[in-house]
Coordinates of C-alpha atoms and ligand atoms in Angstrom, one line a residue:
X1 CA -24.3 18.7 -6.3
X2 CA -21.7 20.4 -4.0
X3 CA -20.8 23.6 -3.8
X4 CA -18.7 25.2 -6.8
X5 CA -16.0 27.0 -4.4
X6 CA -15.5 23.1 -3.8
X7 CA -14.0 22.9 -7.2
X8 CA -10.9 25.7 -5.7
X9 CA -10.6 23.4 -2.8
X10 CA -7.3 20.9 -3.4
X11 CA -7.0 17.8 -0.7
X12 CA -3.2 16.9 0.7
X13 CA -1.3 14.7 -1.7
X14 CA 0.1 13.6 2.0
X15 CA -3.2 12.1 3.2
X16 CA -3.2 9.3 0.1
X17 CA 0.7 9.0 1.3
X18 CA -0.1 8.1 4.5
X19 CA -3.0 6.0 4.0
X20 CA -0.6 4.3 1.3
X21 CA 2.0 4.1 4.2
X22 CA -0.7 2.5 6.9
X23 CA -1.7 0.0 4.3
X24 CA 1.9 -1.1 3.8
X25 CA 2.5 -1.0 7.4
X26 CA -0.9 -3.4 8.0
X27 CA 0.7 -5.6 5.3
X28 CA 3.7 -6.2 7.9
X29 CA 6.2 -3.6 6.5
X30 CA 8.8 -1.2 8.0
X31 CA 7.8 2.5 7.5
X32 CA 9.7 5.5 8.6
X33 CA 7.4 8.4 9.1
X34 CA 9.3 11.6 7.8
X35 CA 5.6 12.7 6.5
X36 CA 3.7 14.0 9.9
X37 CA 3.4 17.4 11.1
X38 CA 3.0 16.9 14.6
X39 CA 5.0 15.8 17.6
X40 CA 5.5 12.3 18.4
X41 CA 5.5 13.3 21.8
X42 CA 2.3 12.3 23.4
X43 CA 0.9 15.5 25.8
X44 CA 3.0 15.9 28.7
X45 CA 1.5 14.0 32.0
X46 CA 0.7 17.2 34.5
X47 CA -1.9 18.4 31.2
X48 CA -3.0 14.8 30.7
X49 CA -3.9 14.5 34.5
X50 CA -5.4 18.6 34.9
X51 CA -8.1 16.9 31.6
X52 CA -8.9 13.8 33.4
X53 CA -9.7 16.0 36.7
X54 CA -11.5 18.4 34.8
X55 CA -13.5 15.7 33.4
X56 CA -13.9 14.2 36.6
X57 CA -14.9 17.3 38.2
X58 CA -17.7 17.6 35.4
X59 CA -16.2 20.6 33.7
X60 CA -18.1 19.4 30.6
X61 CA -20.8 22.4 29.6
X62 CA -19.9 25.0 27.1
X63 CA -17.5 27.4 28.1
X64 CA -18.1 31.2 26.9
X65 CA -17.4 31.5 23.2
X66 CA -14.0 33.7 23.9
X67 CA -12.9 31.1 26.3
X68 CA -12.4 30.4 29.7
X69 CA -11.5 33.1 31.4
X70 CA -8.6 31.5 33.6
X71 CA -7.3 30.4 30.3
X72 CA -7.4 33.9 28.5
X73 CA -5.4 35.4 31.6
X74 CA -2.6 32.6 31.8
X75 CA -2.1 33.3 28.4
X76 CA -1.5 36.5 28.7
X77 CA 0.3 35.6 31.8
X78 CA 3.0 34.0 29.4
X79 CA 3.4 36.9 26.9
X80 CA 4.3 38.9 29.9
X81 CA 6.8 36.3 31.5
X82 CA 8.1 34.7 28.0
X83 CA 8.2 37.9 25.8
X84 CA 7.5 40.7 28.1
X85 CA 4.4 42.0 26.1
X86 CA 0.8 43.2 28.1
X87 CA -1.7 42.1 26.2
X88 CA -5.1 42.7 28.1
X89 CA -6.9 39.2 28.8
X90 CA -10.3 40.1 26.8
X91 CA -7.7 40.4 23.5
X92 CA -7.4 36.8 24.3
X93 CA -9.7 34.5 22.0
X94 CA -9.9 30.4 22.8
X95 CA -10.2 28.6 19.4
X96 CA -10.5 24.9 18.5
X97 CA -6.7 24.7 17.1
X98 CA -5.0 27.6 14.9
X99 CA -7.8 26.1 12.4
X100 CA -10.7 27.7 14.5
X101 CA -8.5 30.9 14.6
X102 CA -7.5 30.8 10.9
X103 CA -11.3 30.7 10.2
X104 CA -12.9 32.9 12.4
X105 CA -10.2 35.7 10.5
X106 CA -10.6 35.3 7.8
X107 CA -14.6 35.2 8.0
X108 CA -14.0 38.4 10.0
X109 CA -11.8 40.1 7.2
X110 CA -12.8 38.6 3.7
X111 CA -15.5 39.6 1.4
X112 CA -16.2 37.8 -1.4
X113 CA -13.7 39.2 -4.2
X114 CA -11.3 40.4 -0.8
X115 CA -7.4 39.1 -1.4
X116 CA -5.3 38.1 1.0
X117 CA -1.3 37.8 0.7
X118 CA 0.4 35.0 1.6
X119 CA 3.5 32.5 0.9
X120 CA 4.0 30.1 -2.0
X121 CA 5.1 27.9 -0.6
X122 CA 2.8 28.2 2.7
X123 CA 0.1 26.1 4.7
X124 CA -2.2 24.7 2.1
X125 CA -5.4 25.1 4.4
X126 CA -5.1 28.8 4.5
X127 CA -5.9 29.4 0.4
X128 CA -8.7 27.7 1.4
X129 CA -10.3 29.3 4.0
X130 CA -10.3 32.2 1.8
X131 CA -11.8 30.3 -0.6
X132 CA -14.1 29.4 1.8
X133 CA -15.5 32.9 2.0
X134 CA -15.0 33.2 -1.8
X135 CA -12.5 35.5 -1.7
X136 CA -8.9 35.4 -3.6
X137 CA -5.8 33.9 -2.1
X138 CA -3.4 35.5 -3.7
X139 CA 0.0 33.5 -3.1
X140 CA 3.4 35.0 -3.8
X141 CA 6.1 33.5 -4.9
X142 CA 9.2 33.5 -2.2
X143 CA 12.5 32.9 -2.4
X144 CA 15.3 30.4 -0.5
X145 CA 17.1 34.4 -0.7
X146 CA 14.0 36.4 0.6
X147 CA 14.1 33.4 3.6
X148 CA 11.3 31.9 2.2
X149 CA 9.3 34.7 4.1
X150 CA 7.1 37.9 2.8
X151 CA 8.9 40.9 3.1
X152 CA 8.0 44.8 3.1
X153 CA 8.9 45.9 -0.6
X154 CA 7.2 42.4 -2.2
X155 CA 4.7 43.2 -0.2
X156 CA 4.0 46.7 -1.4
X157 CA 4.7 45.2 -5.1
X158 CA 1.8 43.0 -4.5
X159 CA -0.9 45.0 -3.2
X160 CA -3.6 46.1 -4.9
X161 CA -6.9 47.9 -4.1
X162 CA -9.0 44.7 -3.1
X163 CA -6.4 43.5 -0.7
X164 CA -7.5 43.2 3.1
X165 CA -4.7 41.3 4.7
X166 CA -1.1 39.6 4.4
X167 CA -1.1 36.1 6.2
X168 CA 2.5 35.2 7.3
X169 CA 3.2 32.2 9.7
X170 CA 6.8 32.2 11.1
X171 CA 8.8 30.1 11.5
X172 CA 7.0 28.8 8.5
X173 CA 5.5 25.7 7.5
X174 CA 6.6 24.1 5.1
X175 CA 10.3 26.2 5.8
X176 CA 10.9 26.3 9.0
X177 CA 12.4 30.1 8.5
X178 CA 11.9 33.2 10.4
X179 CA 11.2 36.4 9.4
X180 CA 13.4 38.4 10.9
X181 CA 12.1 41.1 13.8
X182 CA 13.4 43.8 11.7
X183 CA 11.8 42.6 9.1
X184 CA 8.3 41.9 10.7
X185 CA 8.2 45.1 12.0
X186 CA 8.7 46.4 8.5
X187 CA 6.2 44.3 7.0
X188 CA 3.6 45.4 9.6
X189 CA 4.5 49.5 8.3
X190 CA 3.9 48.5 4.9
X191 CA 0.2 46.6 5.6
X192 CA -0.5 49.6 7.5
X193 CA 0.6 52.0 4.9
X194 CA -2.5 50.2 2.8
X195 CA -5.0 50.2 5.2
X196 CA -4.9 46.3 5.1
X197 CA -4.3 43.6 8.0
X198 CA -1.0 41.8 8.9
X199 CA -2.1 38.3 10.3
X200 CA 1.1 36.3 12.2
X201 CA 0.6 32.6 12.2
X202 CA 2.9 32.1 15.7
X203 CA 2.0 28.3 15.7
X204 CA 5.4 26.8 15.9
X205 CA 6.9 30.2 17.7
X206 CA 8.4 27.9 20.6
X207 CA 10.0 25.9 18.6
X208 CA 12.8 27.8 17.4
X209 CA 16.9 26.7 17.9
X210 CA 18.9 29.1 16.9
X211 CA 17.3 32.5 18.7
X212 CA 15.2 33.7 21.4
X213 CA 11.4 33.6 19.5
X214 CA 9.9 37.2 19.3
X215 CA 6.1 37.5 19.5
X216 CA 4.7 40.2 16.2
X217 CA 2.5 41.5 19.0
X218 CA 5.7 43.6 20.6
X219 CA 5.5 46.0 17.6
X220 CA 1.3 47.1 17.9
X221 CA -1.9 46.4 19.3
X222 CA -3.2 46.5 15.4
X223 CA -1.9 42.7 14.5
X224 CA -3.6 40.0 14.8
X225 CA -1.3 36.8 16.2
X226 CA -2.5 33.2 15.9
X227 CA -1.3 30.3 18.3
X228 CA -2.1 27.1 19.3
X229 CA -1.4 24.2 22.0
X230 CA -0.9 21.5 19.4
X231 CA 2.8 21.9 18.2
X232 CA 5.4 23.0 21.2
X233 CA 2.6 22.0 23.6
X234 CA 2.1 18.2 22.1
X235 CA -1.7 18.7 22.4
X236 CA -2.8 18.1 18.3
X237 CA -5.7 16.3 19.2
X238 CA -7.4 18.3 22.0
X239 CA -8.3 20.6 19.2
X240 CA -7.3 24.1 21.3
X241 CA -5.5 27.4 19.9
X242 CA -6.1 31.2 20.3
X243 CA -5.8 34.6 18.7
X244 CA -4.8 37.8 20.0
X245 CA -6.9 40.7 17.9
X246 CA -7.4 44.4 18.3
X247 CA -9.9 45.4 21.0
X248 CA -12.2 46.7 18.4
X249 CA -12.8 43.3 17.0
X250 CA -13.1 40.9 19.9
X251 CA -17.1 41.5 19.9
X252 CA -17.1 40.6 16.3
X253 CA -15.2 37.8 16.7
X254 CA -17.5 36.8 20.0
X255 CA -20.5 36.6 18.0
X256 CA -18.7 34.6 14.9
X257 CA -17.2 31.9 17.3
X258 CA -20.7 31.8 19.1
X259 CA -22.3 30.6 15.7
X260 CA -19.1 28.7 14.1
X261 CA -18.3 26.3 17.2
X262 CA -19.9 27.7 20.1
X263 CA -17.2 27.5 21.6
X264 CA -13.5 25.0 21.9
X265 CA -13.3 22.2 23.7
X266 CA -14.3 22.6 27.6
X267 CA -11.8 19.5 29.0
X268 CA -8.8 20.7 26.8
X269 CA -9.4 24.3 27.7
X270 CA -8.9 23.0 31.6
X271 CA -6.4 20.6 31.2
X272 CA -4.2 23.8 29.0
X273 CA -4.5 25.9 32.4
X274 CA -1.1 22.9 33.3
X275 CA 0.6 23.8 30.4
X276 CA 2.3 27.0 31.6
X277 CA 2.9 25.0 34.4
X278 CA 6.8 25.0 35.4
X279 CA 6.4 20.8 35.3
X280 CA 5.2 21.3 32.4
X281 CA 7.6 24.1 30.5
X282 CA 10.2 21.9 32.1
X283 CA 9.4 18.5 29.9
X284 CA 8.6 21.0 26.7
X285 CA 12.1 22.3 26.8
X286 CA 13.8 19.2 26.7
X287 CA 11.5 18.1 23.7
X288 CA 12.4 21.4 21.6
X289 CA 16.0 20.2 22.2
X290 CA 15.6 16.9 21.1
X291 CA 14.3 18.7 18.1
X292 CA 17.1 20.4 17.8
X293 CA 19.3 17.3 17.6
X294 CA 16.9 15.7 15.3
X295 CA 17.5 19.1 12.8
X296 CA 21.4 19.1 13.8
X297 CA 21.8 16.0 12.4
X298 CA 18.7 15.5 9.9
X299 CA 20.0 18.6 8.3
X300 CA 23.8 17.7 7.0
X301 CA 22.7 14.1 6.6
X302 CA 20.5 15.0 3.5
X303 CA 23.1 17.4 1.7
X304 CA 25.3 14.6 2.0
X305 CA 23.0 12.8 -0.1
X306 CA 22.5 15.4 -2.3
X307 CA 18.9 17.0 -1.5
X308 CA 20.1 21.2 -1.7
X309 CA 18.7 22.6 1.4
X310 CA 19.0 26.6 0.4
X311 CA 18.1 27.9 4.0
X312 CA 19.0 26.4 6.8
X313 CA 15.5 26.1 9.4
X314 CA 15.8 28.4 12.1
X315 CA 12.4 26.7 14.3
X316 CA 9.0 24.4 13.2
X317 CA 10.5 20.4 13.2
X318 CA 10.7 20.7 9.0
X319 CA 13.1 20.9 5.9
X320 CA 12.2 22.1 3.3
X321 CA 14.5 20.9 0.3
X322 CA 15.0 20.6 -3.5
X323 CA 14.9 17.3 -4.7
X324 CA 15.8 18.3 -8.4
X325 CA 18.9 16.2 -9.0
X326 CA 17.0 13.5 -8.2
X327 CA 13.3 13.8 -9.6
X328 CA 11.2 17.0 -11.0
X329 CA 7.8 15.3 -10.4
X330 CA 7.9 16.1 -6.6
X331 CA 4.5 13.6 -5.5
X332 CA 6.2 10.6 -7.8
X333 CA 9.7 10.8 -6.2
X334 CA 7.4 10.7 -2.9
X335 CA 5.2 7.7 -3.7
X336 CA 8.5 6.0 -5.4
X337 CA 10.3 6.4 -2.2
X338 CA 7.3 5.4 0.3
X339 CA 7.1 2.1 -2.4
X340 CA 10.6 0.8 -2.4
X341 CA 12.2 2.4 0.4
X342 CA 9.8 2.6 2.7
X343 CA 10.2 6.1 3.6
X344 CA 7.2 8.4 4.3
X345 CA 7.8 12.1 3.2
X346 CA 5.7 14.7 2.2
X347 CA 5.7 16.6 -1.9
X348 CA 6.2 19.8 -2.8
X349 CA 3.1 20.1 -4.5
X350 CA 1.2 20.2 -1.0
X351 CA 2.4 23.6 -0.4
X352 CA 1.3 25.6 -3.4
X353 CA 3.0 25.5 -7.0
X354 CA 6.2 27.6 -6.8
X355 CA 9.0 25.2 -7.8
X356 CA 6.8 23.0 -5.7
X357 CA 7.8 19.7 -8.1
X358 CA 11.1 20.4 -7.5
X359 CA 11.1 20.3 -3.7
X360 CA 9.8 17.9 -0.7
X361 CA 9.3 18.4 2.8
X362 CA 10.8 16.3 5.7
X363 CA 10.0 16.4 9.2
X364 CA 11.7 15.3 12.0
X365 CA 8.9 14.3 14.4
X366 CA 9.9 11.1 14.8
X367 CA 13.3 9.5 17.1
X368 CA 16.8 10.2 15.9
X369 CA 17.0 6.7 15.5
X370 CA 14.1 6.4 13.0
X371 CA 15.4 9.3 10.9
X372 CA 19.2 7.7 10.8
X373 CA 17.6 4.4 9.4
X374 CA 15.1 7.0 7.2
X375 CA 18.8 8.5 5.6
X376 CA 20.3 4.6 5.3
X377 CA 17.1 3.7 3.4
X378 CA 17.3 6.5 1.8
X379 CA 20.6 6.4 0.5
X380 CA 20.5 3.1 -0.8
X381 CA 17.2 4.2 -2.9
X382 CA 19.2 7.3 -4.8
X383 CA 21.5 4.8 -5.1
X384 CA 19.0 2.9 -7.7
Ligands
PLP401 C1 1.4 26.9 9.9 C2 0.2 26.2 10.5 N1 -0.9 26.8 11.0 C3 -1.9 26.2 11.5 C4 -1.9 24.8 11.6 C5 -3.2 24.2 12.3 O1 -2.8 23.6 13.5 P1 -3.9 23.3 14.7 O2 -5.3 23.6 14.1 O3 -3.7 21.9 15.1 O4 -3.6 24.3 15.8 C6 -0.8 24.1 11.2 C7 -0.8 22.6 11.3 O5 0.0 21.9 10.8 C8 0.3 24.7 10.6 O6 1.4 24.1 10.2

């Protein structure tokens, strides 16, 4: 017998997608991958090369559970030079991926019965880690008009006494929106207001087109931020992300990453120390504006067919759009359109249940060229 939180626990309609698509693909067919949240750029060379030296160099022991310490203080490094922000070194914690961080929060802040705020739609893992802890994700409805974002007064509408935290990423997954820095800083007033916990998922923070990214650590020392190297970085499968968190709880958070993972990955934590490298920002900066492009012209090519995109993506590589003149059974039009067309995207229903059969996700991590023939296949599917 498992568990009975496991019963809370939904898996990613995606995953049977994409084994569906490798299947076909074995078979000898022609799949375009509009499905995959990470880049299809592979990690740049000058990191690739810094983890084969430090593996070389036998810089494979544990690290400290915090981190390396060279890595905490190029961090911090860039939040100076990129944002302009001082965040001391020892607020720096190293975690296998944003998942590691995601974790060791919320087994930092939940009790059983806690709630946490977040998006519907949102990242599907992060109900779960508070189901994890048996506490209550409590997901709230947003809006293509609210930016698809939390904001101060729905906030404040939504609070109640067992509340410890909000949990926000922006830009957002499955979105790609941005809350506003206005509106972040208002948001942070109202969580402090209630005593509670404002929690900023910055994962795709460098990956935004239309505006200079803004870290939520500029308006207090009281948030806690979440990163990672897997998105802008290209590094998914070194398993390697961090959190920033109030002085006060970095020795709690020490002793929960000493039991959960002892600590992240010694050759990725090395081979990140290149990624702040000016080679290195240099080859990442031409890939966010190939992203760009790929948005520039995923974007119009879908409301030509017809898919309503209500809010244009501001950052992230995804679009998030309502499929409703098509199909209202989100994960069939999916499966339908992976099974004649080809065409690998993800379902609504992935990302919680608000108008979630209405809606799929695309992402554009794969070559402009793949996505034009992904929008002829396409078209000649609605077509049917
Ligand atoms: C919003 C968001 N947060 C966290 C993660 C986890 O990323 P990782 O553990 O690879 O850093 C993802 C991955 O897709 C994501 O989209």
């Amino acid at each position: 017998m498992t568990a009975q939180r496991l019963r809370s626990i939904a898996p990613f309609h995606v995953m049977a997608l994409l084994a569906r698509a490798r299947e076909l693909e074995a078979d000898g067919r022609s799949i375009v991958h509009m499905e995959i949240g990470e880049p299809d750029f592979t990690t740049p060379a000058p990191v690739v090369a810094a983890g084969i030296a430090a593996l070389q160099s036998g810089h494979t022991h544990y690290t400290p559970a915090l981190g390396l310490p060279a890595l905490r203080e190029a961090i911090a490094a860039d939040y100076r030079s990129r944002f302009g922000v001082d965040i001391a070194p020892g607020r720096i914690v190293v975690t296998p991926g944003a998942s590691g961080a995601l974790q060791l929060l919320t087994a930092l802040l939940v009790d059983p019965g806690s709630r946490v705020l977040m998006t519907d739609p949102g990242y599907p893992c992060n109900r779960n880690f508070v189901h994890l802890l048996d506490g209550e994700p409590a997901a709230i409805a947003v809006s293509a008009a609210q930016g698809y974002q939390l904001d101060a007064a729905t906030l404040r509408a939504h609070w109640t006494d067992n509340c410890v935290a909000a949990l926000i990423a922006s830009p957002s997954n499955p979105t790609g929106t941005v809350l506003p820095r206005a509106a972040m800083a208002a948001l942070l007033d109202a969580v402090r207001e209630h005593g509670g916990h404002l929690i900023v998922d910055e994962i795709y923070q460098n990956l935004c087109y239309d505006q200079k990214p803004y870290t939520a650590l500029e308006f207090g020392d009281d948030v806690f931020v979440i990163n990672s190297f897997s998105k802008y970085f290209g590094m998914t499968g070194w398993r390697l992300g961090w959190l920033v968190a109030p002085q006060a709880f970095i020795a709690p958070l020490d002793i929960l990453a000493q039991n959960l993972f002892l600590a992240a990955p010694t050759p990725a934590q090395h081979a990140a120390l290149a990624a702040f490298q000016p080679d290195t920002l240099a080859i990442l900066e031409q890939r966010r504006d190939e992203f760009r492009l790929r948005r520039d012209y995923l974007l119009p090519a879908l409301q030509a067919l017809g898919f309503v995109i209500r809010r244009a993506p501001e950052g992230a590589f995804y679009l998030y759009a309502d499929c409703s003149c098509f199909s209202d059974d989100s994960f069939r039009f999916a499966h339908d359109l992976l099974e004649t067309a080809g065409v690998a995207i993800t379902p609504g229903i992935d990302f919680g249940s608000n108008a979630a059969e209405t809606h799929v996700r695309f992402a554009y991590t794969t070559s402009l060229e793949q996505l034009q023939l992904g929008v002829q296949r396409l078209a000649e599917f609605l077509q049917h």
